[in-house]
Short mmCIF file of C-alpha atoms in Angstrom, two decimals:
data_model
loop_
_atom_site.label_atom_id
_atom_site.label_comp_id
_atom_site.label_asym_id
_atom_site.label_seq_id
_atom_site.Cartn_x
_atom_site.Cartn_y
_atom_site.Cartn_z
CA UNK A 1317 0.00 0.00 0.00
CA UNK A 1318 1.50 3.36 -1.08
CA UNK A 1319 -0.01 5.17 1.91
CA UNK A 1320 2.24 3.17 4.24
CA UNK A 1321 5.28 4.70 2.54
CA UNK A 1322 3.95 8.22 2.94
CA UNK A 1323 6.01 10.14 5.48
CA UNK A 1324 3.90 12.13 7.94
CA UNK A 1325 5.25 15.66 8.03
CA UNK A 1326 2.29 17.75 9.11
CA UNK A 1327 2.53 21.20 10.51
CA UNK A 1328 -0.52 20.72 12.70
CA UNK A 1329 -0.84 21.47 16.38
CA UNK A 1330 -3.63 20.04 18.53
CA UNK A 1331 -4.54 22.13 21.55
CA UNK A 1332 -5.53 20.30 24.71
CA UNK A 1333 -7.55 22.66 26.86
CA UNK A 1334 -6.91 22.95 30.56
CA UNK A 1335 -10.52 23.75 31.44
CA UNK A 1336 -11.35 20.16 32.33
CA UNK A 1337 -8.98 17.76 34.02
CA UNK A 1338 -8.50 14.37 32.42
CA UNK A 1339 -7.17 11.67 34.65
CA UNK A 1340 -3.46 10.93 34.36
CA UNK A 1341 -3.67 7.80 32.19
CA UNK A 1342 -6.28 9.31 29.84
CA UNK A 1343 -4.08 12.36 29.36
CA UNK A 1344 -1.01 10.28 28.55
CA UNK A 1345 -3.00 8.04 26.15
CA UNK A 1346 -4.54 11.05 24.40
CA UNK A 1347 -1.15 12.70 23.92
CA UNK A 1348 0.38 9.48 22.55
CA UNK A 1349 -2.45 8.96 20.06
CA UNK A 1350 -2.26 12.54 18.81
CA UNK A 1351 1.52 12.28 18.37
CA UNK A 1352 1.14 8.96 16.54
CA UNK A 1353 -0.75 10.92 13.87
CA UNK A 1354 2.23 13.25 13.40
CA UNK A 1355 0.56 16.14 15.18
CA UNK A 1356 2.34 18.40 17.68
CA UNK A 1357 0.73 19.29 21.01
CA UNK A 1358 -0.12 22.48 22.84
CA UNK A 1359 -1.59 22.91 26.29
CA UNK A 1360 -4.17 25.68 25.88
CA UNK A 1361 -5.50 28.07 28.54
CA UNK A 1362 -2.65 27.30 30.97
CA UNK A 1363 -3.50 29.01 34.24
CA UNK A 1364 -7.26 28.91 33.73
CA UNK A 1365 -8.01 25.46 35.11
CA UNK A 1366 -6.08 22.42 36.21
CA UNK A 1367 -2.65 23.56 35.05
CA UNK A 1368 0.40 22.18 36.77
CA UNK A 1369 3.97 21.63 35.71
CA UNK A 1370 3.43 17.91 36.43
CA UNK A 1371 0.57 17.76 33.88
CA UNK A 1372 2.76 19.55 31.34
CA UNK A 1373 5.49 16.97 31.93
CA UNK A 1374 2.98 14.15 31.35
CA UNK A 1375 1.88 15.53 27.99
CA UNK A 1376 5.33 16.88 27.01
CA UNK A 1377 3.83 19.47 24.63
CA UNK A 1378 5.77 21.54 22.14
CA UNK A 1379 3.75 24.61 23.18
CA UNK A 1380 2.12 25.92 26.35
CA UNK A 1381 -0.34 28.76 25.82
CA UNK A 1382 -0.72 31.10 28.80
CA UNK A 1383 -4.40 32.00 29.21
CA UNK A 1384 -5.07 35.50 27.86
CA UNK A 1385 -7.55 36.50 30.56
CA UNK A 1386 -5.07 35.51 33.27
CA UNK A 1387 -2.21 37.26 31.49
CA UNK A 1388 -4.12 40.53 31.05
CA UNK A 1389 -5.00 40.52 34.76
CA UNK A 1390 -1.38 40.16 35.86
CA UNK A 1391 0.38 42.12 33.06
CA UNK A 1392 0.46 45.30 35.13
CA UNK A 1393 1.29 43.65 38.46
CA UNK A 1394 5.08 43.48 38.96
CA UNK A 1395 4.94 40.77 41.66
CA UNK A 1396 2.69 38.57 39.54
CA UNK A 1397 4.92 39.09 36.50
CA UNK A 1398 7.94 37.93 38.52
CA UNK A 1399 6.07 34.71 39.35
CA UNK A 1400 5.10 34.29 35.69
CA UNK A 1401 8.73 34.81 34.66
CA UNK A 1402 9.72 31.92 36.93
CA UNK A 1403 6.93 29.74 35.54
CA UNK A 1404 7.88 30.52 31.92
CA UNK A 1405 11.52 29.66 32.67
CA UNK A 1406 10.44 26.28 34.08
CA UNK A 1407 8.28 25.58 31.01
CA UNK A 1408 11.18 26.45 28.71
CA UNK A 1409 13.44 24.14 30.75
CA UNK A 1410 10.90 21.37 30.05
CA UNK A 1411 11.32 22.03 26.31
CA UNK A 1412 8.14 24.03 25.69
CA UNK A 1413 7.72 27.13 23.61
CA UNK A 1414 5.57 29.53 25.60
CA UNK A 1415 2.75 31.38 23.87
CA UNK A 1416 1.03 34.35 25.53
CA UNK A 1417 -2.55 34.75 24.36
CA UNK A 1418 -4.78 37.80 24.44
CA UNK A 1419 -2.24 40.56 23.88
CA UNK A 1420 -4.17 43.75 23.14
CA UNK A 1421 -1.80 46.58 24.06
CA UNK A 1422 1.84 47.53 23.66
CA UNK A 1423 2.31 47.34 27.43
CA UNK A 1424 1.03 43.76 27.45
CA UNK A 1425 3.41 42.87 24.61
CA UNK A 1426 6.33 44.34 26.57
CA UNK A 1427 5.27 42.31 29.61
CA UNK A 1428 5.02 39.11 27.53
CA UNK A 1429 8.51 39.69 26.13
CA UNK A 1430 9.86 40.44 29.60
CA UNK A 1431 8.54 37.18 31.09
CA UNK A 1432 10.37 35.20 28.39
CA UNK A 1433 7.56 34.05 26.09
CA UNK A 1434 8.59 33.36 22.51
CA UNK A 1435 5.24 33.44 20.68
CA UNK A 1436 2.49 36.03 21.00
CA UNK A 1437 -1.19 36.10 20.02
CA UNK A 1438 -3.82 38.78 20.26
CA UNK A 1439 -5.74 41.63 18.70
CA UNK A 1440 -2.62 43.82 18.81
CA UNK A 1441 -1.33 41.72 15.90
CA UNK A 1442 -4.49 40.81 13.99
CA UNK A 1443 -8.19 40.10 14.33
CA UNK A 1444 -9.31 36.45 14.01
CA UNK A 1445 -10.04 35.32 10.45
CA UNK A 1446 -11.97 32.47 8.89
CA UNK A 1447 -10.04 29.43 7.74
CA UNK A 1448 -8.73 30.05 4.24
CA UNK A 1449 -8.54 33.82 4.67
CA UNK A 1450 -5.54 35.62 3.30
CA UNK A 1451 -3.52 37.53 5.87
CA UNK A 1452 -1.48 40.60 5.01
CA UNK A 1453 2.10 39.65 4.20
CA UNK A 1454 3.57 42.88 5.52
CA UNK A 1455 5.72 42.01 8.55
CA UNK A 1456 4.86 43.57 11.89
CA UNK A 1457 7.72 45.62 13.27
CA UNK A 1458 8.40 45.34 17.00
CA UNK A 1459 9.23 49.06 17.29
CA UNK A 1460 5.85 49.92 15.79
CA UNK A 1461 4.04 47.61 18.22
CA UNK A 1462 5.75 48.68 21.46
CA UNK A 1463 6.76 52.25 20.63
CA UNK A 1464 9.95 53.71 19.25
CA UNK A 1465 11.51 54.42 22.67
CA UNK A 1466 11.13 50.85 23.84
CA UNK A 1467 14.12 48.72 24.65
CA UNK A 1468 14.04 45.85 22.20
CA UNK A 1469 14.90 42.47 23.64
CA UNK A 1470 15.89 39.61 21.36
CA UNK A 1471 13.23 36.89 21.29
CA UNK A 1472 15.93 34.32 20.57
CA UNK A 1473 18.29 33.80 23.47
#
């Protein structure tokens, strides 16, 4: 069968939401089955439900998406941002790329960069579009997003 020779090289990511807790064995089985299909994993809404570093280690996702509502609440609180910086560092140590969702302002983008996230989502960058929509190909410039006087920090350490 020719399909058996077909190499799976998808650029798909399946998001597992953190709103409902699966038991440990179900979570591990789900992650294994998704990976067997050649699909990468993301833990979505981290911080909104049953998020723990132990659960992240069980799934071993490529991405962990920090819940946007949580992030917006703590983005202007220095003590909370210090805690988030520590959490992001631990996630990166586990091999995850950290995504901050819900970024709507330049100040929130600066905070997301400062905590060590490497991927950013939110209305500051673009409004949601229907599948198949064409996005503008003009690159977004960091200086334009955070202001010309901002200190630019490399996203690649």
